[in-house]
Coordinates of C-alpha atoms and ligand atoms in Angstrom, one line a residue:
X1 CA 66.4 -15.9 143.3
X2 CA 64.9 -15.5 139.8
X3 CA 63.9 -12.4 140.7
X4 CA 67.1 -11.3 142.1
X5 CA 68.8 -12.3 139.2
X6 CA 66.1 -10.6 136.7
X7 CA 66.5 -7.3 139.1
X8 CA 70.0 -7.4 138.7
X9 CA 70.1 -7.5 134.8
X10 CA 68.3 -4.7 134.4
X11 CA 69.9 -2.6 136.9
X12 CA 72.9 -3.3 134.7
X13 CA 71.2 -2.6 131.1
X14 CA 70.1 1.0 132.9
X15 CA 73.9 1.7 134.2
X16 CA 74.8 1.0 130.3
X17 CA 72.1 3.0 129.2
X18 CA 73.2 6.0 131.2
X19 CA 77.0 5.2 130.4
X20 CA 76.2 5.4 127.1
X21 CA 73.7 8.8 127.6
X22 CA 77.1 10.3 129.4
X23 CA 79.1 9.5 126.7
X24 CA 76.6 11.1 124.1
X25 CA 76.5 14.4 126.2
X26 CA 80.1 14.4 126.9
X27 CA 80.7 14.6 123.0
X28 CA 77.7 17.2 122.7
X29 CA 79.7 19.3 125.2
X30 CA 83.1 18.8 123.4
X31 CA 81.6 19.9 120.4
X32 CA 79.5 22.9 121.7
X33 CA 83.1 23.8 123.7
X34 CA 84.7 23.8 120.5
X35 CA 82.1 25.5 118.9
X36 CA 81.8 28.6 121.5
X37 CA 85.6 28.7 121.3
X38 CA 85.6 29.2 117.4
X39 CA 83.4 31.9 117.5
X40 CA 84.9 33.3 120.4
X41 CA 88.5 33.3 118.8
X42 CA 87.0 34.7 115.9
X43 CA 85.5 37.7 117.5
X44 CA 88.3 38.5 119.8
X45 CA 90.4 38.1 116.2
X46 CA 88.2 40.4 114.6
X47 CA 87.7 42.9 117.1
X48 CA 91.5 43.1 117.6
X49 CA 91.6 43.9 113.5
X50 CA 88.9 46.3 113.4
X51 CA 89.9 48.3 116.5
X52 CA 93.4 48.7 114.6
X53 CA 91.3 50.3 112.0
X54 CA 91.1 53.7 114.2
X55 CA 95.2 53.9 113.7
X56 CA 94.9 53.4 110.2
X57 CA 92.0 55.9 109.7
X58 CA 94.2 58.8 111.9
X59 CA 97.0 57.8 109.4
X60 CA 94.9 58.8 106.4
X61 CA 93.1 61.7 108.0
X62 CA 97.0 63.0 108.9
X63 CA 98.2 62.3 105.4
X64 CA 95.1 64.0 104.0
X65 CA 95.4 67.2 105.9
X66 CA 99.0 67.9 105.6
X67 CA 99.8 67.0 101.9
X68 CA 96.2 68.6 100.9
X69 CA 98.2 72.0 101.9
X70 CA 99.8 71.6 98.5
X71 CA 96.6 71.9 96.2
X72 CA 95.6 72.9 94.1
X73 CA 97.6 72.2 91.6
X74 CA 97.8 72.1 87.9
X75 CA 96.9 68.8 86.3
X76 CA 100.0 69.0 84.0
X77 CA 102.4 69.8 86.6
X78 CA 103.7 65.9 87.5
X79 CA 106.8 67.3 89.4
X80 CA 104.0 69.1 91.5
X81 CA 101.8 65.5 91.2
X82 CA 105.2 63.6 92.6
X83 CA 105.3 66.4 95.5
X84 CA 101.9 65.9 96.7
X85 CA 102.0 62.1 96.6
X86 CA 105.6 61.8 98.1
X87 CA 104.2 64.3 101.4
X88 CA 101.1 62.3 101.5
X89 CA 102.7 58.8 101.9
X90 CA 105.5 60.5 104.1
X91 CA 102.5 61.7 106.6
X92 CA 100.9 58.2 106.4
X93 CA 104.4 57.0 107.5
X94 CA 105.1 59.2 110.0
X95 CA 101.9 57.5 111.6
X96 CA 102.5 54.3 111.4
X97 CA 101.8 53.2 108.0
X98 CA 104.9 53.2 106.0
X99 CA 103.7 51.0 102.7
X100 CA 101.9 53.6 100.9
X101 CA 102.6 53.7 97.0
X102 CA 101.7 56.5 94.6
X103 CA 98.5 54.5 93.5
X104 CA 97.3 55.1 97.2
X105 CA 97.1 58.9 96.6
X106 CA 94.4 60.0 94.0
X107 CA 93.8 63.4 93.0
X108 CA 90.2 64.9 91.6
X109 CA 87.9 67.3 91.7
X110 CA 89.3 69.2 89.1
X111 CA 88.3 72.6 88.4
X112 CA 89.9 74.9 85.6
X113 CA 92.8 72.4 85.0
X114 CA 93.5 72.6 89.1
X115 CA 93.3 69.3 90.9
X116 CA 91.1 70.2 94.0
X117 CA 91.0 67.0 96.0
X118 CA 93.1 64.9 97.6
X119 CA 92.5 60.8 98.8
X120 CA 94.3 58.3 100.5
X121 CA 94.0 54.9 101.0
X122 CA 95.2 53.5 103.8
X123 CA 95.3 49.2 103.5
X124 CA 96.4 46.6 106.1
X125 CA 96.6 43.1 106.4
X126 CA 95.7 41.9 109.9
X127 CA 97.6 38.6 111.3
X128 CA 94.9 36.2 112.5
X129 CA 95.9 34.0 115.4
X130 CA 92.3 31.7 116.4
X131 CA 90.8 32.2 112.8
X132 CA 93.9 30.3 111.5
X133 CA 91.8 27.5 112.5
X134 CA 89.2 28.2 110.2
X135 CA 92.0 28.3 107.5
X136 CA 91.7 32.4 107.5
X137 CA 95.6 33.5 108.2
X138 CA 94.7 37.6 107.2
X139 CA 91.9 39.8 107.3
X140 CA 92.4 42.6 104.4
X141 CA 91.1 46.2 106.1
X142 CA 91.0 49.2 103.9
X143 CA 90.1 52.6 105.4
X144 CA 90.7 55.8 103.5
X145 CA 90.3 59.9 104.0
X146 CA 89.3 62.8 101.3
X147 CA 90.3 66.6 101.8
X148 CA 89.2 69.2 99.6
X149 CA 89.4 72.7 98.6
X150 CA 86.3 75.2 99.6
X151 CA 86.9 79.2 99.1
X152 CA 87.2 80.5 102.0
X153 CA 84.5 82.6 103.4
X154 CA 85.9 84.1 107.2
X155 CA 90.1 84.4 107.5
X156 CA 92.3 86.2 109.9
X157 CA 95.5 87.9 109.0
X158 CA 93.8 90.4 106.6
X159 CA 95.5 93.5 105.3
X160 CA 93.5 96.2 105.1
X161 CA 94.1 97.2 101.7
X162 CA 92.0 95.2 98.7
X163 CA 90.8 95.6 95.3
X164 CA 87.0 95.4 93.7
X165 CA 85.3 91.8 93.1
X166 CA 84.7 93.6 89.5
X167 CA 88.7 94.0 89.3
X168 CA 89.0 90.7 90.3
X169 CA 86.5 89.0 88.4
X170 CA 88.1 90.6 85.0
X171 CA 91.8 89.5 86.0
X172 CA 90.3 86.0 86.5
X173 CA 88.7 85.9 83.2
X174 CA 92.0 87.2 81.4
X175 CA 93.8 85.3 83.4
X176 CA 95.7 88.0 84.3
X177 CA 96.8 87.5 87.5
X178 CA 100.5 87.4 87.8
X179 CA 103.4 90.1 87.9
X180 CA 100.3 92.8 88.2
X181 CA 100.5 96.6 89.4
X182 CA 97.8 97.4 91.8
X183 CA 98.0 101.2 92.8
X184 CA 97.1 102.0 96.8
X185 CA 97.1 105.5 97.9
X186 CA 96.4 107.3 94.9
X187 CA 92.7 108.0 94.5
X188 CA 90.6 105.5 93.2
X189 CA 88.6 106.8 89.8
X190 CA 85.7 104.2 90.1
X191 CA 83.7 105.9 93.6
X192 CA 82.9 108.9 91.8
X193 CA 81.4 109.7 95.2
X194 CA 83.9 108.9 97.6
X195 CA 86.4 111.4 97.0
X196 CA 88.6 110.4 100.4
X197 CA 89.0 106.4 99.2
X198 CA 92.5 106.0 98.8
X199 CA 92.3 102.3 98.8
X200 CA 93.1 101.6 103.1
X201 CA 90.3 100.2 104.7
X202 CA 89.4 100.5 108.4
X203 CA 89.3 96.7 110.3
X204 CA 88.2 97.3 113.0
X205 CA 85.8 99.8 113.0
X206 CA 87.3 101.8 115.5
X207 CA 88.7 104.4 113.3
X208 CA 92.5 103.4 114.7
X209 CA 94.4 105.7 111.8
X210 CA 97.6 105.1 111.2
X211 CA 99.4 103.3 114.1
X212 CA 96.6 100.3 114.0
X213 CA 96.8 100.6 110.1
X214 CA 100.6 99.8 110.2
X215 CA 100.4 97.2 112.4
X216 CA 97.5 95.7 109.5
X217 CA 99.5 95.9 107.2
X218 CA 102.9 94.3 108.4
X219 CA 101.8 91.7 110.3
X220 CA 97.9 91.2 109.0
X221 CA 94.4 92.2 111.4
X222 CA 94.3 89.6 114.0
X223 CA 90.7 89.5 114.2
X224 CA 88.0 87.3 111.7
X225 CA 86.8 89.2 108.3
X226 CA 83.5 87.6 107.0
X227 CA 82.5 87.6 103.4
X228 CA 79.4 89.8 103.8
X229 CA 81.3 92.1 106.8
X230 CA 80.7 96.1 106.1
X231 CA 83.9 97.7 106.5
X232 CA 85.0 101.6 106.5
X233 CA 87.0 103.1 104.1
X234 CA 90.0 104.6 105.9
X235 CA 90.4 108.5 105.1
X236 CA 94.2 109.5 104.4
X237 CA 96.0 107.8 101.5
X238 CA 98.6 105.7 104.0
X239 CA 101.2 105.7 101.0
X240 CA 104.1 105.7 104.1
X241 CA 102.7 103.0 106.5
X242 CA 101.7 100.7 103.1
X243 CA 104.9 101.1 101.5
X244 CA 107.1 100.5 105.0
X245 CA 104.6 97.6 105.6
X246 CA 105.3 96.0 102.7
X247 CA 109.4 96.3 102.8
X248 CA 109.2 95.0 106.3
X249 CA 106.9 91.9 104.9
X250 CA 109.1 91.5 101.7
X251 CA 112.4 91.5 103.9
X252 CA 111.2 88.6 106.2
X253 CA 110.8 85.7 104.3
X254 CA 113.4 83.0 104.9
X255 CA 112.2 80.6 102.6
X256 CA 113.9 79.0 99.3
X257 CA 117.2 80.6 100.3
X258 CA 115.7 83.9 100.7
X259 CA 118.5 84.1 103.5
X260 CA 121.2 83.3 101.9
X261 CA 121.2 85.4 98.6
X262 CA 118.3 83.4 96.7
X263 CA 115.3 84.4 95.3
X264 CA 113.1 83.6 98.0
X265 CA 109.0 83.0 97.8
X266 CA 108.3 83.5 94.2
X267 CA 105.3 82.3 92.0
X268 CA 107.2 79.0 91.2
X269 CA 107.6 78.0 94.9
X270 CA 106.4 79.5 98.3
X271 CA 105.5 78.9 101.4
X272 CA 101.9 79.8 102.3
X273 CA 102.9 81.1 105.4
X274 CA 105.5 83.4 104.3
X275 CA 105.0 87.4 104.7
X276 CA 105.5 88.0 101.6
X277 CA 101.8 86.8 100.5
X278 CA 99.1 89.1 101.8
X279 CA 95.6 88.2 102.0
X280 CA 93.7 90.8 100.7
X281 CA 90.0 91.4 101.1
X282 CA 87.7 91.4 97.9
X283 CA 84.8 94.1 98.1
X284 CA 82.2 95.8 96.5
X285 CA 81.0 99.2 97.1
X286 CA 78.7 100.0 99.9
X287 CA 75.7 102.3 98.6
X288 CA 76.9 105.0 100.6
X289 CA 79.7 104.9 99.4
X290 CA 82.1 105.4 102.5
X291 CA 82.0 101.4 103.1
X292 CA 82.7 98.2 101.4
X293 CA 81.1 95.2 101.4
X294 CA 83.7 92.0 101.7
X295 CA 83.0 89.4 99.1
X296 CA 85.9 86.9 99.5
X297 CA 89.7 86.8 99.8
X298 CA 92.5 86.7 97.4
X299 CA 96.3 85.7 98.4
X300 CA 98.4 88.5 96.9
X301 CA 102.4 87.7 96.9
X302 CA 104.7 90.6 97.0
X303 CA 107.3 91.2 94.3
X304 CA 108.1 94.7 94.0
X305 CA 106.9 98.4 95.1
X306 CA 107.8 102.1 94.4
X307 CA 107.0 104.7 97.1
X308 CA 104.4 106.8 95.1
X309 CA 102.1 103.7 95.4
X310 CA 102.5 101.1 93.2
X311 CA 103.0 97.4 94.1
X312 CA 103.8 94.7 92.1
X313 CA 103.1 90.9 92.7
X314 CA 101.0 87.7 91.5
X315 CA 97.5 86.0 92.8
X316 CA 97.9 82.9 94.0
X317 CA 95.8 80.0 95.0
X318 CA 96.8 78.2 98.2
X319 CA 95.1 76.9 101.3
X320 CA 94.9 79.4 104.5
X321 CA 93.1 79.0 107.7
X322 CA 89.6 80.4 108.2
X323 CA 86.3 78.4 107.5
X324 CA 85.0 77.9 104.3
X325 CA 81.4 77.8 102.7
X326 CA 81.9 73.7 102.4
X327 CA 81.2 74.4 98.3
X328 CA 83.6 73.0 96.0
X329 CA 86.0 75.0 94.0
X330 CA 84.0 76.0 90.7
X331 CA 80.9 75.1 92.2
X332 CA 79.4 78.9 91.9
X333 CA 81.9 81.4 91.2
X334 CA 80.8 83.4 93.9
X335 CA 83.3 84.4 96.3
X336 CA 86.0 82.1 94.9
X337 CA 89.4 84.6 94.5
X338 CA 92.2 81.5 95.0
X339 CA 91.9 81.7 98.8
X340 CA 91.1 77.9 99.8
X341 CA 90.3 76.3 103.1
X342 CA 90.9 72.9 103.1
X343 CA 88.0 70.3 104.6
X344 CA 88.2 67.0 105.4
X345 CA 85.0 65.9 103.0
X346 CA 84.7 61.9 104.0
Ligands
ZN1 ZN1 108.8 83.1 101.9

């Protein structure tokens, strides 16, 4: 009986021993639960915030792109400043971020007094829902975008009339570059010779003549022109098909109330889409002297004409399409006439 009894007090010291070992590991588990479910919350919290991050980085890139159409511009010109930053925050709003303020947008890269460069910075605060338990209510994600100017190296939409890189180069270094008479169709002094240059050059190769020439001219060559692309000098003068070309491109702009009686595309505001701006090829002479060798592109808009060959209009510098070297603008002079691609450079 003894026995019994001894046997039965230990049987119940053990079943409070292993009560009390089950109570131990049921607050282990509690914790580790609670543990595993914090860290749990907190990366389905974060990954919620970050993968957000991709909308806020296509708002940027988009704001980028479409206000970066507007450089360069003139460091001075805060009406021109305003403009850039009001498109830029309108883009990022258009995508889904509509809090943008001017400090958002910052201009750089500036080259001869031109800003080249455009960023945005795109900011968010993400609601946490588990973190809260840690005390962390918002996560502050920042993502931004930079585009910038590159001179453009192959375009489409040529005309196939130009001027010399050693023209060029001169009106840059005057900075005469606006309300200027180039001459076409009247033979050019400089080839001494290349006594058939009139100033038309053959796109294509192919020899077309006039009918291909007129179409160049009004509407642009749809195929690419490289810098470094050999092209043939067109015989004939073309005074006719340059000086109907150029009516036709003058008479279709509808931009800044060009419709309605106004002045249209003018140095102070244009499109960079409009007709009236022709991209140009810049050349020098091939050593035989019945080619030229393209060494960038200028953006020439129209202003006026006679019919014996003379045109009048400014340089401009604007974005096109095409692809670009990648260098930045004043980064080696070579090849850089105003005509800008723009590249998304982050
Ligand atoms: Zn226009």
């Amino acid at each position: 009986m003894k026995k019994l009894c001894a046997l039965l007090r230990k049987t119940r010291q053990l079943r409070r021993l292993i009560d009390q070992e089950q109570g131990d590991a049921l607050i282990i588990v509690a914790v580790s639960m609670v543990f595993i479910m914090g860290i749990l919350a907190l990366v389905i919290d974060l990954g919620l915030a970050f993968l957000s991050t991709g909308e806020q980085q296509k708002a940027a890139d988009a704001a980028v792109y479409s206000a970066g159409r507007l450089l360069p511009i003139e460091t001075g010109n805060l009406t021109s400043v305003d403009q850039i930053k009001d498109s830029a925050i309108s883009y990022a709003s258009l995508n889904g971020f509509p809090d943008l303020t001017p400090d958002d947008i910052i201009l750089g890269k500036i080259s001869n007094g031109q800003y080249t460069e455009i960023r945005v910075n795109v900011d968010k605060s993400v609601p946490m829902y588990f973190a809260k338990i840690f005390g962390i209510d918002y996560l502050d994600l920042s993502r931004s975008a930079v585009a910038k100017l590159s001179p453009v190296i192959r375009t489409t939409g040529v005309a196939p009339i130009g001027l010399t890189k050693e023209e060029m180069d001169a009106r840059i270094a005057s900075n005469n570059l606006t309300h200027v008479t180039l001459k076409y169709g009247i033979q050019n002094p400089a080839p001494d010779d290349s006594p058939s240059f009139f100033g038309a050059l053959d796109l294509d190769g192919q020899g077309g003549g006039a009918s291909d020439y007129r179409i160049w001219i009004t509407q642009g060559y749809a195929g690419e022109i490289s810098v470094g692309d050999v092209l043939l000098e067109e015989s004939g003068n073309m005074v006719g098909p340059t000086y109907q070309g150029f009516e036709e491109r003058y008479a279709a702009c509808t931009h800044f109330g060009a419709l309605s009686g106004g002045d249209g595309c003018t140095t102070e505001h244009f499109e960079p889409s409009c007709p009236r701006i022709v991209k140009v090829p810049v050349y020098s002479y091939g050593a035989d002297k019945k080619t030229v060798v393209v060494e960038g592109f200028a953006a020439f808009l129209l202003e006026n004409q006679t019919n014996d060959g003379y045109i009048t209009g400014s340089f401009l510098n604007m974005v096109t399409n095409g692809a670009s070297s990648g260098m930045n603008v004043g980064e080696g002079t070579e090849g850089d006439f105003g005509l800008y691609n723009l590249i998304l450079s982050e």
